[in-house]
Amino acid sequence: MSIVFDAGTHGAQALYRKIDRRVLAFLAICYAVAYIDRVNIGFAKLQMQQNLALSDAAYGFGAAIFFLGYTLFEIPSNQLLTRIGARKTLSRIMLLWGVASMSMFLVTDATSFYVARFLLGVCEAGFAPGMLFYRTRWYPRERLGRAMALLLCAAPLGGIVAAPASGWLLEHMKDVAGLAGWQWMFVIEGVPALILGALALMWLNGAPEDTRWLTADEKRAIIEQRDTERSTRERWPALKTVLRDVGIYRLSVVYFCLICGVYAVGFWLPSILKTSGVNSIIEIGWYSAIPYAAAVAGMYWLSWRKLDAAVRIAPRVRQQGMMVLQADQGAAGIFNGRRPPLTCAAALDQS
């Protein structure tokens, strides 16, 4: 007899707790490591800028060129996903980006810095959409939002771990075996991606029906729910119809601006803290973790909050107002920050 998939049933709750532990938790760890390997150059900058004679402009260009490689190879990577499956694609991406991240310790000048960052973007391309596609194979429509919220929390969780860890590595691994602290940081923080990439082949399954850790009834319940949703789902519009939708471009602009603020924090906060008077690299690491901790708390609260009818009347006005307010306050705090607490508060607001 199949499990009933009503939201409140004990069988459904137990099933999705099992999927959370087996699938969602692993994906969240992978996403956290991906975020760490993207933004850890913000800490490396504290030492490598002087070692490599990089200007702020050169550093900024190197940080940004990651996204060029990511964008150019996003579609080819997703095409591979449809051919070889999400499990192998995610494993391949993690193994390659682990190697690319570790290779950052080899950079010797601005040119090699640009090349290494570009290659990291190329190797990591397709991970986020592949991860989001993979979760749709396990969760019904009404549970996808919660799964998405928990996955997104993984990025700031990675920041909480990476900030103090990076500070410690920069300080205590300096000149070990003749390498600078920032070189050791890239090597050590690239290892988790290699481990996760190898584990993905053994830990993840292509689809629920391929698992050994679900019972026959649980597999049948997931498949029946998935088939029901596919049969009742509205037909997807043609690509040209989507591209003509003005709303898509509006949302893209909003998301672009939001991401610019988020990554500005990741790439520049350690340097801003140093400028504001924090000389200890370890202290910079701990201060940098504060905005990420606040982001996790806020994201978790917002994902579970029950909005009353009055708040739901004008969600667009409320969301736009919050974004404008946080951008205003964050920019004002950073540009006027002469003390570490004020700088952290401003970065927290951007998070």
Coordinates of C-alpha atoms in Angstrom, one line a residue:
M1 CA 0.0 0.0 0.0
S2 CA 1.4 3.4 -1.0
I3 CA 2.2 6.2 1.4
V4 CA -0.3 9.0 1.4
F5 CA 1.3 12.2 0.4
D6 CA -0.9 14.6 2.4
A7 CA 1.4 17.2 4.0
G8 CA 0.4 16.3 7.5
T9 CA 0.6 12.5 7.3
H10 CA 3.2 10.7 9.4
G11 CA 4.3 8.6 6.5
A12 CA 5.1 11.6 4.3
Q13 CA 6.9 13.4 7.1
A14 CA 9.1 10.4 7.9
L15 CA 9.8 9.9 4.2
Y16 CA 10.9 13.5 3.5
R17 CA 13.0 13.6 6.7
K18 CA 14.8 10.6 5.3
I19 CA 15.4 12.4 2.0
D20 CA 16.5 15.5 3.8
R21 CA 19.2 13.6 5.7
R22 CA 20.4 11.6 2.7
V23 CA 20.0 14.0 -0.3
L24 CA 19.4 17.6 0.9
A25 CA 22.1 17.6 3.6
F26 CA 24.7 16.4 1.1
L27 CA 23.8 18.9 -1.5
A28 CA 23.9 21.7 1.1
I29 CA 27.4 20.7 2.1
C30 CA 28.4 20.8 -1.6
Y31 CA 26.9 24.2 -2.1
A32 CA 28.6 25.5 1.0
V33 CA 32.0 24.3 -0.3
A34 CA 31.2 25.9 -3.7
Y35 CA 30.6 29.3 -2.0
I36 CA 33.8 29.0 0.0
D37 CA 35.9 28.3 -3.1
R38 CA 34.4 31.3 -4.9
V39 CA 35.0 33.9 -2.2
N40 CA 38.1 32.7 -0.3
I41 CA 40.2 35.1 -2.4
G42 CA 38.8 37.9 -0.2
F43 CA 41.0 36.5 2.6
A44 CA 43.8 35.5 0.3
K45 CA 44.0 39.2 -0.8
L46 CA 45.2 40.2 2.6
Q47 CA 48.6 38.5 1.8
M48 CA 48.7 37.7 -1.9
Q49 CA 48.1 41.2 -3.1
Q50 CA 51.5 42.3 -1.8
N51 CA 53.2 39.1 -2.8
L52 CA 52.0 39.3 -6.4
A53 CA 52.1 43.1 -6.7
L54 CA 48.3 43.2 -7.6
S55 CA 46.5 46.5 -7.7
D56 CA 42.9 46.7 -6.4
A57 CA 41.7 46.9 -10.0
A58 CA 43.6 43.8 -10.9
Y59 CA 42.2 41.9 -7.9
G60 CA 38.7 43.1 -8.7
F61 CA 39.0 42.0 -12.3
G62 CA 40.4 38.6 -11.3
A63 CA 37.5 38.1 -8.8
A64 CA 34.9 39.0 -11.5
I65 CA 36.4 37.0 -14.3
F66 CA 35.3 33.8 -12.5
F67 CA 31.7 34.7 -13.5
L68 CA 32.7 35.1 -17.2
G69 CA 33.9 31.5 -17.3
Y70 CA 30.8 30.4 -15.3
T71 CA 28.4 32.1 -17.7
L72 CA 30.1 30.9 -20.9
F73 CA 30.1 27.3 -19.9
E74 CA 26.7 27.2 -18.0
I75 CA 24.7 25.9 -21.0
P76 CA 27.3 23.3 -22.2
S77 CA 27.5 21.9 -18.7
N78 CA 23.7 21.7 -18.5
Q79 CA 23.6 19.9 -21.8
L80 CA 25.9 17.3 -20.4
L81 CA 23.6 16.9 -17.4
T82 CA 20.8 15.8 -19.7
R83 CA 23.1 13.3 -21.4
I84 CA 24.9 11.7 -18.5
G85 CA 22.6 12.4 -15.6
A86 CA 22.7 14.8 -12.5
R87 CA 24.8 12.4 -10.3
K88 CA 27.7 12.1 -12.7
T89 CA 27.5 15.8 -13.7
L90 CA 27.6 17.0 -10.1
S91 CA 30.5 14.7 -9.3
R92 CA 32.5 15.8 -12.4
I93 CA 31.9 19.5 -11.5
M94 CA 33.1 19.1 -7.9
L95 CA 36.2 17.1 -8.9
L96 CA 37.2 19.7 -11.5
W97 CA 36.5 22.7 -9.4
G98 CA 38.4 21.2 -6.5
V99 CA 41.5 20.9 -8.7
A100 CA 41.0 24.4 -10.1
S101 CA 40.6 25.9 -6.6
M102 CA 43.8 24.1 -5.4
S103 CA 45.7 25.3 -8.4
M104 CA 45.3 28.9 -7.2
F105 CA 48.4 28.4 -5.1
L106 CA 50.4 28.3 -8.3
V107 CA 49.6 31.9 -9.4
T108 CA 52.6 34.1 -9.6
D109 CA 51.3 37.3 -11.3
A110 CA 48.2 39.1 -12.5
T111 CA 47.9 37.1 -15.7
S112 CA 48.1 33.7 -14.0
F113 CA 45.6 35.0 -11.4
Y114 CA 43.1 35.8 -14.1
V115 CA 43.6 32.5 -15.8
A116 CA 43.1 30.5 -12.6
R117 CA 40.0 32.4 -11.7
F118 CA 38.5 32.0 -15.2
L119 CA 39.2 28.2 -15.1
L120 CA 37.6 28.0 -11.7
G121 CA 34.4 29.5 -13.2
V122 CA 34.5 27.1 -16.1
C123 CA 34.9 24.1 -13.9
E124 CA 32.1 25.2 -11.5
A125 CA 29.7 26.1 -14.3
G126 CA 26.4 24.2 -14.1
F127 CA 26.6 23.2 -10.5
A128 CA 23.8 25.4 -9.2
P129 CA 21.3 24.5 -11.9
G130 CA 22.3 20.9 -11.7
M131 CA 21.8 20.8 -8.0
L132 CA 18.3 22.5 -8.3
F133 CA 17.3 20.1 -11.0
Y134 CA 18.4 17.1 -9.0
R135 CA 16.2 18.1 -6.0
T136 CA 13.1 18.1 -8.2
R137 CA 13.5 14.4 -8.6
W138 CA 13.0 13.8 -4.9
Y139 CA 10.5 16.4 -3.7
P140 CA 6.9 17.2 -4.8
R141 CA 6.0 20.7 -5.8
E142 CA 4.7 21.8 -2.4
R143 CA 8.0 20.9 -0.7
L144 CA 10.4 22.4 -3.3
G145 CA 10.3 25.9 -1.7
R146 CA 11.4 24.6 1.7
A147 CA 14.2 22.5 0.1
M148 CA 15.3 25.5 -1.8
A149 CA 15.4 27.7 1.3
L150 CA 17.5 25.2 3.2
L151 CA 19.9 24.8 0.2
L152 CA 20.4 28.6 0.0
C153 CA 21.2 28.7 3.7
A154 CA 24.2 26.6 2.9
A155 CA 26.1 29.5 1.3
P156 CA 26.2 31.7 4.4
L157 CA 26.9 28.6 6.5
G158 CA 29.9 28.1 4.4
G159 CA 30.9 31.7 5.1
I160 CA 30.6 31.1 8.9
V161 CA 33.0 28.2 8.7
A162 CA 35.4 29.6 6.1
A163 CA 35.9 33.1 7.5
P164 CA 37.6 32.1 10.8
A165 CA 39.2 29.0 9.2
S166 CA 40.7 31.1 6.4
G167 CA 42.0 33.6 8.9
W168 CA 43.6 30.9 11.0
L169 CA 45.3 29.3 7.9
L170 CA 46.7 32.6 6.7
E171 CA 48.2 33.3 10.1
H172 CA 49.5 29.8 11.1
M173 CA 50.4 28.3 7.8
K174 CA 52.6 31.2 6.7
D175 CA 56.0 30.0 5.4
V176 CA 55.3 26.3 6.2
A177 CA 57.2 24.2 3.6
G178 CA 58.2 27.5 1.9
L179 CA 54.6 28.4 0.9
A180 CA 52.7 31.5 1.9
G181 CA 49.7 31.3 4.1
W182 CA 47.3 32.2 1.2
Q183 CA 48.8 29.3 -0.9
W184 CA 48.1 26.8 1.9
M185 CA 44.6 28.2 2.2
F186 CA 43.8 27.5 -1.4
V187 CA 45.3 24.0 -1.2
I188 CA 43.5 23.0 2.0
E189 CA 40.1 24.6 1.2
G190 CA 40.1 22.9 -2.2
V191 CA 40.4 19.4 -0.7
P192 CA 36.7 19.1 0.4
A193 CA 35.5 19.6 -3.1
L194 CA 37.6 16.6 -4.3
I195 CA 36.3 14.5 -1.4
L196 CA 32.7 15.4 -2.1
G197 CA 33.1 14.8 -5.8
A198 CA 34.3 11.3 -5.2
L199 CA 31.7 10.6 -2.6
A200 CA 28.9 11.9 -4.9
L201 CA 29.3 8.9 -7.1
M202 CA 28.7 6.5 -4.2
W203 CA 26.3 8.6 -2.1
L204 CA 23.9 10.1 -4.6
N205 CA 21.5 8.0 -6.7
G206 CA 20.3 8.9 -10.2
A207 CA 16.6 8.8 -9.2
P208 CA 14.5 7.5 -6.3
E209 CA 13.9 4.2 -8.0
D210 CA 17.6 3.5 -8.0
T211 CA 18.0 3.7 -4.3
R212 CA 18.6 1.0 -1.7
W213 CA 17.8 3.1 1.3
L214 CA 14.1 3.6 0.4
T215 CA 11.6 0.9 0.8
A216 CA 9.5 -0.3 -2.1
D217 CA 6.5 1.6 -0.8
E218 CA 8.5 4.8 -0.4
K219 CA 9.8 4.5 -3.9
R220 CA 6.4 3.9 -5.3
A221 CA 4.9 6.8 -3.5
I222 CA 7.5 9.2 -4.8
I223 CA 7.2 7.9 -8.4
E224 CA 3.4 8.1 -8.2
Q225 CA 3.5 11.7 -6.9
R226 CA 6.0 12.7 -9.6
D227 CA 3.9 11.1 -12.4
T228 CA 0.8 12.8 -11.1
E229 CA 2.4 16.2 -11.1
R230 CA 3.8 15.7 -14.6
S231 CA 0.3 14.8 -15.9
T232 CA -1.4 17.8 -14.3
R233 CA 1.4 20.3 -15.0
E234 CA 0.7 23.0 -17.5
R235 CA 2.6 22.8 -20.7
W236 CA 5.9 24.7 -20.6
P237 CA 5.9 27.7 -22.9
A238 CA 8.3 27.9 -25.8
L239 CA 11.7 29.5 -25.3
K240 CA 10.8 32.4 -27.5
T241 CA 7.7 33.1 -25.5
V242 CA 9.8 33.2 -22.3
L243 CA 12.4 35.5 -23.9
R244 CA 9.6 37.9 -24.8
D245 CA 8.4 38.1 -21.2
V246 CA 9.4 41.5 -19.8
G247 CA 9.0 40.2 -16.3
I248 CA 11.9 37.9 -16.8
Y249 CA 14.2 40.8 -17.6
R250 CA 13.0 42.8 -14.6
L251 CA 13.6 40.0 -12.2
S252 CA 17.0 39.4 -13.8
V253 CA 18.0 43.0 -13.2
V254 CA 16.9 42.8 -9.6
Y255 CA 18.8 39.6 -9.1
F256 CA 21.9 41.0 -10.8
C257 CA 21.9 44.0 -8.5
L258 CA 21.3 41.8 -5.4
I259 CA 24.1 39.4 -6.3
C260 CA 26.5 42.4 -6.9
G261 CA 26.0 43.4 -3.3
V262 CA 26.3 39.9 -1.9
Y263 CA 29.6 39.2 -3.7
A264 CA 31.0 42.6 -2.9
V265 CA 30.7 41.5 0.8
G266 CA 32.4 38.2 0.1
F267 CA 35.3 39.7 -2.0
W268 CA 36.0 42.9 -0.1
L269 CA 34.8 42.6 3.5
P270 CA 38.2 41.3 4.9
S271 CA 40.0 44.2 3.2
I272 CA 37.4 46.7 4.5
L273 CA 37.8 45.4 8.0
K274 CA 41.6 45.7 7.8
T275 CA 41.2 49.3 6.6
S276 CA 38.8 50.0 9.5
G277 CA 41.5 49.2 12.0
V278 CA 41.6 45.4 12.5
N279 CA 45.2 44.3 12.1
S280 CA 44.9 40.7 13.3
I281 CA 44.0 38.3 10.4
I282 CA 42.4 35.9 12.9
E283 CA 40.2 38.7 14.2
I284 CA 39.3 39.7 10.6
G285 CA 38.1 36.1 10.1
W286 CA 35.9 36.2 13.2
Y287 CA 34.4 39.6 12.4
S288 CA 33.7 38.4 8.8
A289 CA 31.7 35.5 10.1
I290 CA 29.1 37.8 11.8
P291 CA 27.2 38.9 8.6
Y292 CA 27.0 35.3 7.5
A293 CA 25.6 34.1 10.8
A294 CA 23.0 36.9 10.7
A295 CA 22.1 35.9 7.1
V296 CA 21.5 32.2 8.1
A297 CA 19.3 33.3 10.9
G298 CA 17.3 35.7 8.7
M299 CA 16.9 33.3 5.8
Y300 CA 15.8 30.5 8.1
W301 CA 13.3 32.7 9.8
L302 CA 11.9 34.1 6.6
S303 CA 11.6 30.6 5.0
W304 CA 9.4 29.4 7.9
R305 CA 7.5 32.6 8.8
K306 CA 3.8 32.5 8.5
L307 CA 2.7 35.7 6.8
D308 CA -0.7 37.1 7.9
A309 CA -3.3 38.4 5.5
A310 CA -2.3 42.0 5.8
V311 CA 1.3 41.3 4.9
R312 CA 0.3 39.2 1.9
I313 CA -1.7 42.0 0.4
A314 CA 1.3 43.8 -1.1
P315 CA 4.3 41.5 -1.0
R316 CA 6.0 43.3 -3.9
V317 CA 5.9 46.6 -2.1
R318 CA 7.2 45.1 1.1
Q319 CA 10.0 43.2 -0.7
Q320 CA 11.1 46.1 -2.8
G321 CA 11.1 48.4 0.2
M322 CA 13.2 46.0 2.2
M323 CA 15.8 45.7 -0.6
V324 CA 16.1 49.5 -1.1
L325 CA 16.4 50.0 2.7
Q326 CA 19.0 47.4 3.2
A327 CA 21.0 48.6 0.2
D328 CA 20.8 52.2 1.5
Q329 CA 21.9 51.3 5.0
G330 CA 24.6 48.9 3.9
A331 CA 26.2 51.3 1.5
A332 CA 26.1 54.1 4.1
G333 CA 27.6 51.9 6.8
I334 CA 30.5 50.6 4.6
F335 CA 31.5 53.9 3.1
N336 CA 31.4 55.6 6.5
G337 CA 32.8 52.7 8.5
R338 CA 35.8 53.6 10.6
R339 CA 35.1 51.0 13.3
P340 CA 34.9 47.2 12.8
P341 CA 31.4 46.9 14.5
L342 CA 30.0 49.5 12.1
T343 CA 31.5 47.8 9.1
C344 CA 30.2 44.4 10.2
A345 CA 26.8 45.9 10.7
A346 CA 26.8 47.3 7.2
A347 CA 27.9 44.0 5.7
L348 CA 25.2 42.2 7.8
D349 CA 22.6 44.5 6.3
Q350 CA 23.7 43.6 2.8
S351 CA 23.5 39.9 3.7

